[in-house]
Short mmCIF file of C-alpha atoms and ligand atoms in Angstrom, two decimals:
data_model
loop_
_atom_site.label_atom_id
_atom_site.label_comp_id
_atom_site.label_asym_id
_atom_site.label_seq_id
_atom_site.Cartn_x
_atom_site.Cartn_y
_atom_site.Cartn_z
CA UNK S 379 -83.52 0.73 15.11
CA UNK S 380 -86.31 -0.62 13.79
CA UNK S 381 -87.44 -2.78 16.56
CA UNK S 382 -90.82 -2.95 16.84
CA UNK S 383 -91.24 -0.35 14.49
CA UNK S 384 -95.16 0.22 12.94
CA UNK S 385 -93.84 0.82 9.65
CA UNK S 386 -96.30 1.80 6.72
CA UNK S 387 -94.55 1.11 3.38
CA UNK S 388 -96.24 2.91 0.66
CA UNK S 389 -95.15 1.22 -2.52
CA UNK S 390 -96.16 3.53 -5.38
CA UNK S 391 -95.48 2.50 -9.99
CA UNK S 392 -92.07 2.93 -11.34
CA UNK S 393 -89.71 -0.42 -12.27
CA UNK S 394 -88.03 0.65 -8.58
CA UNK S 395 -90.83 -1.12 -6.72
CA UNK S 396 -89.33 -4.80 -7.93
CA UNK S 397 -87.30 -3.97 -5.15
CA UNK S 398 -89.70 -3.42 -2.71
CA UNK S 399 -89.26 -7.42 -1.66
CA UNK S 400 -85.96 -6.45 -0.66
CA UNK S 401 -87.13 -3.62 1.07
CA UNK S 402 -89.47 -5.71 3.27
CA UNK S 403 -87.38 -8.67 3.83
CA UNK S 404 -84.34 -5.89 4.95
CA UNK S 405 -87.34 -4.23 7.46
CA UNK S 406 -88.98 -7.40 9.23
CA UNK S 407 -85.61 -8.81 9.62
CA UNK S 408 -84.51 -5.66 11.67
CA UNK S 409 -87.55 -6.54 13.55
CA UNK S 410 -89.63 -4.48 12.30
CA UNK S 411 -94.33 -4.98 11.58
CA UNK S 412 -94.52 -3.78 8.22
CA UNK S 413 -97.83 -3.00 6.17
CA UNK S 414 -97.36 -2.12 2.40
CA UNK S 415 -99.64 -0.13 0.96
CA UNK S 416 -99.85 -0.01 -3.09
CA UNK S 417 -101.19 2.30 -5.44
CA UNK S 418 -103.21 0.45 -8.30
CA UNK S 419 -100.03 2.00 -10.77
CA UNK S 420 -97.73 -0.09 -8.24
CA UNK S 421 -99.40 -3.60 -8.82
CA UNK S 422 -98.61 -3.46 -12.68
CA UNK S 423 -94.84 -3.61 -11.54
CA UNK S 424 -94.84 -6.00 -8.18
CA UNK S 425 -97.52 -8.36 -7.38
CA UNK S 426 -99.43 -7.67 -3.08
CA UNK S 427 -99.17 -12.22 -3.73
CA UNK S 428 -95.68 -11.36 -3.26
CA UNK S 429 -95.15 -8.56 -0.80
CA UNK S 430 -98.25 -9.57 1.21
CA UNK S 431 -95.71 -13.14 2.07
CA UNK S 432 -93.12 -11.77 2.43
CA UNK S 433 -94.76 -8.83 4.97
CA UNK S 434 -97.09 -11.75 6.45
CA UNK S 435 -99.69 -9.83 5.95
CA UNK S 436 -102.34 -8.67 3.78
CA UNK S 437 -100.94 -5.65 1.39
CA UNK S 438 -103.67 -2.19 0.94
CA UNK S 439 -104.46 -1.15 -2.70
CA UNK S 440 -108.39 0.00 -2.67
CA UNK S 441 -110.15 2.30 0.28
CA UNK S 442 -112.30 -1.13 0.68
CA UNK S 443 -111.92 -4.23 0.14
CA UNK S 444 -114.83 -5.52 -2.17
CA UNK S 445 -115.04 -9.45 -1.83
CA UNK S 446 -115.36 -8.61 2.47
CA UNK S 447 -116.58 -5.15 2.10
CA UNK S 448 -114.73 -4.28 4.79
CA UNK S 449 -113.24 -0.13 5.13
CA UNK S 450 -109.50 0.06 4.92
CA UNK S 451 -109.00 2.39 7.29
CA UNK S 452 -106.89 4.93 6.17
CA UNK S 453 -107.03 7.23 9.61
CA UNK S 454 -106.04 4.36 12.22
CA UNK S 455 -103.26 3.31 8.87
CA UNK S 456 -101.60 7.00 9.53
CA UNK S 457 -102.38 6.74 13.49
CA UNK S 458 -101.10 2.69 13.82
CA UNK S 459 -97.74 3.45 11.97
CA UNK S 460 -94.64 4.68 13.98
CA UNK S 461 -92.74 6.35 10.34
CA UNK S 462 -94.37 6.21 7.04
CA UNK S 463 -92.29 4.97 3.96
CA UNK S 464 -93.10 5.50 0.68
CA UNK S 465 -90.40 3.84 -1.13
CA UNK S 466 -90.21 3.64 -4.57
CA UNK S 467 -91.81 7.12 -4.45
CA UNK S 468 -92.97 8.31 -8.19
CA UNK S 469 -92.96 11.75 -9.94
CA UNK S 470 -96.75 11.65 -10.22
CA UNK S 471 -97.00 10.47 -5.82
CA UNK S 472 -94.46 12.87 -5.24
CA UNK S 473 -96.48 15.42 -7.01
CA UNK S 474 -99.93 14.60 -4.72
CA UNK S 475 -98.57 14.14 -1.71
CA UNK S 476 -97.46 18.24 -2.05
CA UNK S 477 -100.38 19.49 -3.47
CA UNK S 478 -102.69 16.99 -1.04
CA UNK S 479 -103.89 15.45 -3.18
CA UNK S 480 -105.61 11.35 -2.31
CA UNK S 481 -107.77 10.18 -4.87
CA UNK S 482 -105.87 6.48 -3.66
CA UNK S 483 -105.43 5.02 -0.42
CA UNK S 484 -102.14 5.28 -0.04
CA UNK S 485 -101.56 9.83 -0.45
CA UNK S 486 -104.92 9.37 1.98
CA UNK S 487 -102.90 7.51 4.32
CA UNK S 488 -100.26 10.10 4.46
CA UNK S 489 -102.66 12.64 4.66
CA UNK S 490 -103.71 10.93 7.88
CA UNK S 491 -99.94 10.07 9.52
CA UNK S 492 -99.30 12.17 11.87
CA UNK S 493 -95.05 10.06 12.24
CA UNK S 494 -92.52 11.02 10.54
CA UNK S 495 -92.81 10.56 6.67
CA UNK S 496 -89.68 9.01 4.61
CA UNK S 497 -89.81 8.97 0.55
CA UNK S 498 -87.45 7.22 -1.61
CA UNK S 499 -88.21 9.05 -5.16
CA UNK S 500 -87.64 6.88 -8.21
CA UNK S 501 -88.02 8.75 -11.40
CA UNK S 502 -86.02 9.78 -14.76
CA UNK S 503 -83.58 11.35 -14.66
CA UNK S 504 -85.24 14.75 -17.04
CA UNK S 505 -88.06 13.96 -14.49
CA UNK S 506 -85.59 14.90 -11.72
CA UNK S 507 -84.33 17.90 -12.53
CA UNK S 508 -87.90 18.73 -13.90
CA UNK S 509 -88.78 22.13 -11.30
CA UNK S 510 -92.12 21.38 -11.02
CA UNK S 511 -90.78 17.63 -8.68
CA UNK S 512 -87.56 19.76 -7.32
CA UNK S 513 -89.90 22.39 -5.85
CA UNK S 514 -91.94 19.41 -5.20
CA UNK S 515 -89.79 18.04 -2.65
CA UNK S 516 -88.96 21.47 -1.45
CA UNK S 517 -92.21 21.36 -0.94
CA UNK S 518 -92.23 17.58 1.51
CA UNK S 519 -89.69 18.49 2.82
CA UNK S 520 -90.74 21.94 4.61
CA UNK S 521 -93.28 19.86 6.29
CA UNK S 522 -91.22 18.30 8.00
CA UNK S 523 -90.92 15.33 5.33
CA UNK S 524 -87.57 13.93 4.95
CA UNK S 525 -86.15 12.64 1.51
CA UNK S 526 -83.91 9.07 0.89
CA UNK S 527 -81.80 10.82 -1.74
CA UNK S 528 -81.66 8.90 -4.89
CA UNK S 529 -78.53 7.92 -6.91
CA UNK S 530 -77.02 7.93 -9.39
CA UNK S 531 -76.67 5.00 -12.62
CA UNK S 532 -78.27 3.64 -15.07
CA UNK S 533 -81.97 4.16 -14.81
CA UNK S 534 -84.14 1.83 -16.79
CA UNK S 535 -84.59 4.36 -20.12
CA UNK S 536 -81.49 3.37 -20.21
CA UNK S 537 -79.58 7.20 -19.44
CA UNK S 538 -77.58 7.44 -16.78
CA UNK S 539 -77.91 9.90 -13.86
CA UNK S 540 -79.51 10.67 -10.98
CA UNK S 541 -83.05 9.47 -9.86
CA UNK S 542 -82.66 5.63 -9.61
CA UNK S 543 -84.21 4.75 -5.98
CA UNK S 544 -81.29 4.18 -3.49
CA UNK S 545 -80.84 0.42 -3.17
CA UNK S 546 -82.84 -1.29 0.01
CA UNK S 547 -79.88 -1.64 2.57
CA UNK S 548 -79.27 2.29 1.42
CA UNK S 549 -82.59 2.77 3.00
CA UNK S 550 -82.64 1.08 6.78
CA UNK S 551 -79.28 2.28 7.41
CA UNK S 552 -80.69 5.71 6.54
CA UNK S 553 -83.90 5.19 8.55
CA UNK S 554 -81.88 3.55 11.22
CA UNK S 555 -79.06 7.13 11.14
CA UNK S 556 -81.87 9.33 11.10
CA UNK S 557 -83.72 7.35 13.66
CA UNK S 558 -80.61 7.49 15.93
CA UNK S 559 -79.81 10.38 15.54
CA UNK S 560 -83.15 12.61 16.96
CA UNK S 561 -83.17 9.81 19.94
CA UNK S 562 -83.17 11.55 23.37
CA UNK S 563 -79.38 10.18 24.80
CA UNK S 564 -77.57 10.04 21.45
CA UNK S 565 -74.04 10.11 22.27
CA UNK S 566 -74.12 10.04 26.87
CA UNK S 567 -72.86 7.10 28.31
CA UNK S 568 -74.98 5.57 31.04
CA UNK S 569 -74.14 3.31 33.88
CA UNK S 570 -76.43 1.42 35.78
CA UNK S 571 -76.27 -1.85 38.18
CA UNK S 572 -79.06 -4.57 38.10
CA UNK S 573 -79.64 -7.43 40.84
CA UNK S 574 -78.90 -8.35 43.50
CA UNK S 575 -74.89 -9.04 45.29
CA UNK S 576 -74.09 -12.68 47.21
CA UNK S 577 -71.15 -12.47 50.24
CA UNK S 578 -69.28 -15.92 50.50
CA UNK S 579 -69.67 -17.90 53.37
CA UNK S 580 -67.28 -20.84 51.93
CA UNK S 581 -67.93 -22.27 48.70
CA UNK S 582 -70.53 -23.16 48.29
CA UNK S 583 -73.00 -21.20 50.33
CA UNK S 584 -74.16 -16.78 50.79
CA UNK S 585 -76.00 -14.93 51.66
CA UNK S 586 -77.97 -13.19 49.19
CA UNK S 587 -81.19 -11.09 48.82
CA UNK S 588 -84.51 -11.50 46.86
CA UNK S 589 -83.55 -8.79 43.95
CA UNK S 590 -84.32 -10.28 40.98
CA UNK S 591 -82.65 -7.96 38.35
CA UNK S 592 -86.45 -7.17 36.63
CA UNK S 593 -86.02 -3.36 37.54
CA UNK S 594 -82.10 -2.62 36.88
CA UNK S 595 -82.42 -4.35 33.67
CA UNK S 596 -85.87 -2.62 32.97
CA UNK S 597 -84.15 0.73 33.19
CA UNK S 598 -80.65 -0.78 31.54
CA UNK S 599 -82.76 -1.96 28.01
CA UNK S 600 -84.76 1.51 27.82
CA UNK S 601 -81.73 3.74 27.99
CA UNK S 602 -80.25 2.07 25.43
CA UNK S 603 -84.18 2.17 23.62
CA UNK S 604 -83.13 6.36 24.13
CA UNK S 605 -80.13 5.70 22.60
CA UNK S 606 -77.74 6.18 25.23
CA UNK S 607 -74.58 3.80 25.47
CA UNK S 608 -75.44 1.06 28.06
CA UNK S 609 -73.45 -0.63 30.60
CA UNK S 610 -74.96 -2.50 32.76
CA UNK S 611 -73.38 -3.77 35.91
CA UNK S 612 -74.94 -6.76 37.54
CA UNK S 613 -75.22 -9.42 40.32
CA UNK S 614 -76.06 -13.16 39.89
CA UNK S 615 -79.33 -12.86 37.74
CA UNK S 616 -81.10 -14.65 35.52
CA UNK S 617 -81.83 -11.72 33.56
CA UNK S 618 -81.25 -10.54 29.70
CA UNK S 619 -80.74 -7.35 27.75
CA UNK S 620 -83.86 -7.09 25.26
CA UNK S 621 -82.11 -4.14 23.79
CA UNK S 622 -79.01 -5.27 21.91
CA UNK S 623 -75.74 -3.15 22.70
CA UNK S 624 -76.27 -2.95 25.97
CA UNK S 625 -72.04 -3.67 27.59
CA UNK S 626 -72.53 -6.05 30.60
CA UNK S 627 -70.76 -7.21 33.14
CA UNK S 628 -71.50 -9.40 35.89
CA UNK S 629 -70.19 -9.69 39.53
CA UNK S 630 -70.79 -11.54 42.67
CA UNK S 631 -69.91 -9.65 45.35
CA UNK S 632 -70.50 -5.75 46.87
CA UNK S 633 -67.13 -5.34 46.18
CA UNK S 634 -66.72 -7.03 42.69
CA UNK S 635 -69.64 -4.50 41.82
CA UNK S 636 -67.82 -1.40 43.36
CA UNK S 637 -64.63 -2.47 41.19
CA UNK S 638 -66.61 -2.52 37.31
CA UNK S 639 -69.03 1.49 39.40
CA UNK S 640 -65.60 2.67 39.69
CA UNK S 641 -64.18 1.95 36.11
CA UNK S 642 -66.91 2.83 34.74
CA UNK S 643 -68.18 5.69 36.86
CA UNK S 644 -65.77 8.40 35.49
CA UNK S 645 -66.39 8.84 31.86
CA UNK S 646 -70.67 8.57 32.53
CA UNK S 647 -73.23 11.22 32.21
CA UNK S 648 -75.40 9.76 34.37
CA UNK S 649 -75.53 6.02 37.41
CA UNK S 650 -78.57 5.18 37.97
CA UNK S 651 -77.95 1.93 41.15
CA UNK S 652 -80.90 -0.11 41.61
CA UNK S 653 -78.71 -3.32 42.53
CA UNK S 654 -79.61 -4.37 45.45
CA UNK S 655 -76.37 -4.20 47.47
CA UNK S 656 -75.34 -6.27 50.58
CA UNK S 657 -74.49 -3.91 53.23
CA UNK S 658 -72.49 -7.06 55.13
CA UNK S 659 -70.65 -9.48 54.00
CA UNK S 660 -68.22 -12.47 56.32
CA UNK S 661 -65.10 -11.10 57.52
CA UNK S 662 -63.56 -14.25 56.55
CA UNK S 663 -64.62 -16.85 53.73
CA UNK S 664 -63.61 -20.39 54.48
CA UNK S 665 -62.05 -22.02 51.84
CA UNK S 666 -63.76 -24.90 52.36
CA UNK S 667 -67.10 -25.82 52.98
CA UNK S 668 -68.21 -25.27 56.21
CA UNK S 669 -69.13 -29.17 58.16
CA UNK S 670 -72.40 -29.72 60.73
CA UNK S 671 -70.87 -29.04 63.86
CA UNK S 672 -73.01 -29.85 67.03
CA UNK S 673 -72.82 -26.06 68.48
CA UNK S 674 -74.25 -23.36 66.72
CA UNK S 675 -72.50 -21.06 63.98
CA UNK S 676 -72.03 -17.69 64.22
CA UNK S 677 -70.42 -15.64 61.09
CA UNK S 678 -68.58 -12.79 61.85
CA UNK S 679 -70.08 -9.92 59.46
CA UNK S 680 -68.57 -6.40 58.53
CA UNK S 681 -69.55 -3.35 56.44
CA UNK S 682 -69.37 -3.42 52.70
CA UNK S 683 -68.22 -0.17 51.56
CA UNK S 684 -71.85 1.65 49.90
CA UNK S 685 -70.99 1.97 46.59
CA UNK S 686 -73.25 4.41 45.92
CA UNK S 687 -71.62 6.81 48.74
CA UNK S 688 -68.97 6.55 47.61
CA UNK S 689 -69.92 7.65 44.19
CA UNK S 690 -71.35 11.10 45.16
CA UNK S 691 -68.39 11.63 46.75
CA UNK S 692 -66.90 11.54 43.96
CA UNK S 693 -69.63 13.35 41.41
CA UNK S 694 -68.91 15.49 38.93
CA UNK S 695 -70.16 18.55 37.69
CA UNK S 696 -72.54 18.08 35.24
CA UNK S 697 -72.94 14.11 36.55
CA UNK S 698 -76.20 12.35 37.66
CA UNK S 699 -76.77 9.79 40.24
CA UNK S 700 -79.99 8.45 41.23
CA UNK S 701 -80.65 5.62 44.60
CA UNK S 702 -83.37 3.55 44.76
CA UNK S 703 -84.76 2.97 48.73
CA UNK S 704 -86.71 0.32 49.43
CA UNK S 705 -88.11 0.97 52.94
CA UNK S 706 -90.48 -1.00 55.33
CA UNK S 707 -91.55 2.47 57.17
CA UNK S 708 -91.27 6.21 57.70
CA UNK S 709 -90.43 5.84 53.91
CA UNK S 710 -89.90 8.90 52.56
CA UNK S 711 -88.03 10.57 55.67
CA UNK S 712 -85.76 7.34 55.28
CA UNK S 713 -85.29 7.74 51.10
CA UNK S 714 -84.91 11.67 51.96
CA UNK S 715 -82.39 11.15 54.34
CA UNK S 716 -80.18 8.36 51.69
CA UNK S 717 -80.82 11.61 49.09
CA UNK S 718 -78.77 13.56 50.78
CA UNK S 719 -76.35 11.27 52.96
CA UNK S 720 -75.33 9.71 48.89
CA UNK S 721 -75.71 13.50 47.45
CA UNK S 722 -78.29 12.17 44.41
CA UNK S 723 -79.94 14.59 41.76
CA UNK S 724 -83.36 12.50 42.95
CA UNK S 725 -83.26 9.54 44.60
CA UNK S 726 -86.35 6.01 43.23
CA UNK S 727 -88.44 5.21 47.11
CA UNK S 728 -90.88 1.72 47.08
CA UNK S 729 -92.28 0.74 50.15
CA UNK S 730 -93.02 -3.31 50.88
CA UNK S 731 -96.23 -2.16 52.33
CA UNK S 732 -97.51 -1.58 48.69
CA UNK S 733 -99.03 -4.05 46.74
CA UNK S 734 -96.77 -5.22 43.77
CA UNK S 735 -94.09 -3.08 44.31
CA UNK S 736 -90.19 -4.34 45.49
CA UNK S 737 -87.99 -7.72 44.65
CA UNK S 738 -89.63 -10.50 41.83
CA UNK S 739 -92.36 -8.78 41.38
CA UNK S 740 -93.34 -7.56 37.57
CA UNK S 741 -94.79 -4.38 38.81
CA UNK S 742 -93.25 -1.43 40.72
CA UNK S 743 -94.86 1.63 42.23
CA UNK S 744 -92.31 3.87 43.23
CA UNK S 745 -92.05 8.14 44.58
CA UNK S 746 -89.56 9.99 42.97
CA UNK S 747 -87.80 12.06 45.67
CA UNK S 748 -85.11 15.19 43.71
CA UNK S 749 -82.18 16.87 45.17
CA UNK S 750 -84.71 20.28 46.02
CA UNK S 751 -86.92 17.60 48.05
CA UNK S 752 -90.10 17.98 45.15
CA UNK S 753 -91.68 14.73 44.89
CA UNK S 754 -94.03 12.70 41.70
CA UNK S 755 -96.20 9.91 42.82
CA UNK S 756 -96.68 7.37 40.81
CA UNK S 757 -99.15 4.87 39.51
CA UNK S 758 -98.48 0.70 39.96
CA UNK S 759 -96.79 -0.52 36.73
CA UNK S 760 -94.80 -3.41 35.19
CA UNK S 761 -92.04 -2.73 35.51
CA UNK S 762 -90.81 -1.62 31.96
CA UNK S 763 -93.71 1.51 31.80
CA UNK S 764 -91.50 2.82 35.63
CA UNK S 765 -87.91 2.74 33.97
CA UNK S 766 -89.51 4.39 31.25
CA UNK S 767 -90.96 7.28 34.22
CA UNK S 768 -87.17 7.08 35.52
CA UNK S 769 -85.18 7.76 32.35
CA UNK S 770 -87.36 9.90 31.10
CA UNK S 771 -86.06 11.62 34.76
CA UNK S 772 -82.93 11.32 34.26
CA UNK S 773 -82.84 12.59 30.29
CA UNK S 774 -84.86 15.88 31.21
CA UNK S 775 -81.66 16.48 34.00
CA UNK S 776 -79.10 15.95 31.17
CA UNK S 777 -81.34 18.27 28.86
CA UNK S 778 -81.35 20.99 31.83
N1 LIG E 1203 -76.28 1.01 47.61
C1 LIG E 1203 -74.76 0.92 47.24
N2 LIG E 1203 -74.14 -0.14 48.64
C2 LIG E 1203 -74.52 -0.43 49.27
C3 LIG E 1203 -75.88 -0.09 49.96
C4 LIG E 1203 -76.73 0.38 48.84
O1 LIG E 1203 -74.95 1.56 46.10
N3 LIG E 1203 -73.41 -1.00 49.71
C5 LIG E 1203 -77.15 1.73 47.00
C6 LIG E 1203 -78.36 0.74 46.57
O2 LIG E 1203 -77.91 0.39 45.21
C7 LIG E 1203 -79.49 2.36 46.00
C8 LIG E 1203 -79.31 2.67 47.74
O3 LIG E 1203 -77.97 2.40 47.99
O4 LIG E 1203 -79.17 2.41 44.98
C9 LIG E 1203 -80.14 2.16 49.35
O5 LIG E 1203 -79.97 1.39 49.45
P1 LIG E 1203 -80.48 0.26 51.15
O6 LIG E 1203 -78.99 -0.75 51.69
O7 LIG E 1203 -81.18 1.00 51.18
O8 LIG E 1203 -79.67 1.67 51.62
P2 LIG E 1203 -79.00 2.03 53.39
O9 LIG E 1203 -77.89 3.17 52.73
O10 LIG E 1203 -78.03 0.74 53.00
O11 LIG E 1203 -79.96 1.70 53.66
P3 LIG E 1203 -80.39 1.20 54.73
O12 LIG E 1203 -79.63 -0.08 54.67
O13 LIG E 1203 -80.64 1.80 56.55
O14 LIG E 1203 -82.12 1.57 54.91
#
């Protein structure tokens, strides 16, 4: 959940500031990029050197760097962040945030931030209980800021009670769970197919195609990024998934792919068939390597089962089925024919006549045609971006 997330970590003047060191390490380990911003008082509890070493970025404290004369642009920082986490937040900074004061860089970043804001309070028992603090917290929650609740236990004062900052591990799992539950496709199971299929001729030869699997892997990654539980059925390819938690099923032939798809199709909300499935397969597969002969060799082929059409026939109410059409001529007409014949919710058309589209490239140019024959044409884009367009469309249909 935190992979590649840009996090501004605000650290305030509280004894719990020493835990910021572990917090930075855990966030970095989870794949986040961390920019630490400290209040001037926080530097008395933990040195900027410690946090800049761990975050691999200079820690920002003041509005400007007196040595270089550069301005630490709080607006830019606020816009850069995917997430602002203030941990620990002291009673004093809580009060400033609630009343909109910005007398230091951190509070100015807070006021400029457009991203989700999380805060993990740390203070003594009585300060925590004070109605002013409780009111400030309510105020912040009313602004949509999210509190990582403090724990109960021994406080720095020696008193026991509420007010202790949540442990760094707890903060990271709180963030992860909160981000996850807000993802658009959480709890949705989605089946994606990718790559070519190989149809064996003999133990060393096969009929294949130029599909690299890039498009299908990008789609599976994007669905996983959006919180879906993804099953990826893939033909032979060197691609690897970038997102964790994708269940990958490796298959070789069209028949194998059909078997795997039928196994998972019933339990999924949506299926995107981006694999380039062979349309024909040899009638007989030689058990031994076919030797060169004087005569030409004829291989008899039979049609494979159309997986997408089979799934279209079994489609349940509420299930979403998406296919691809890679065409060289009469593109739209052929795509609409496939859309209707295979009972799809939409079809992704790409034409080999468009430069940068189709197999092997890192880019693609697509047109989405839905079952009402509404057409959306996209520009030539990186396949990761194309995957977003396709997955957002699926998410939109699921929501509808
Ligand atoms: N497809 C499939 N099973 C097959 C062949 C194709 O599931 N045996 C799926 C592909 O994954 C793709 C869509 O059908 O999503 C379109 O594939 P394509 O080969 O272009 O379609 P065909 O119906 O086979 O049409 P044609 O070969 O005549 O162009």
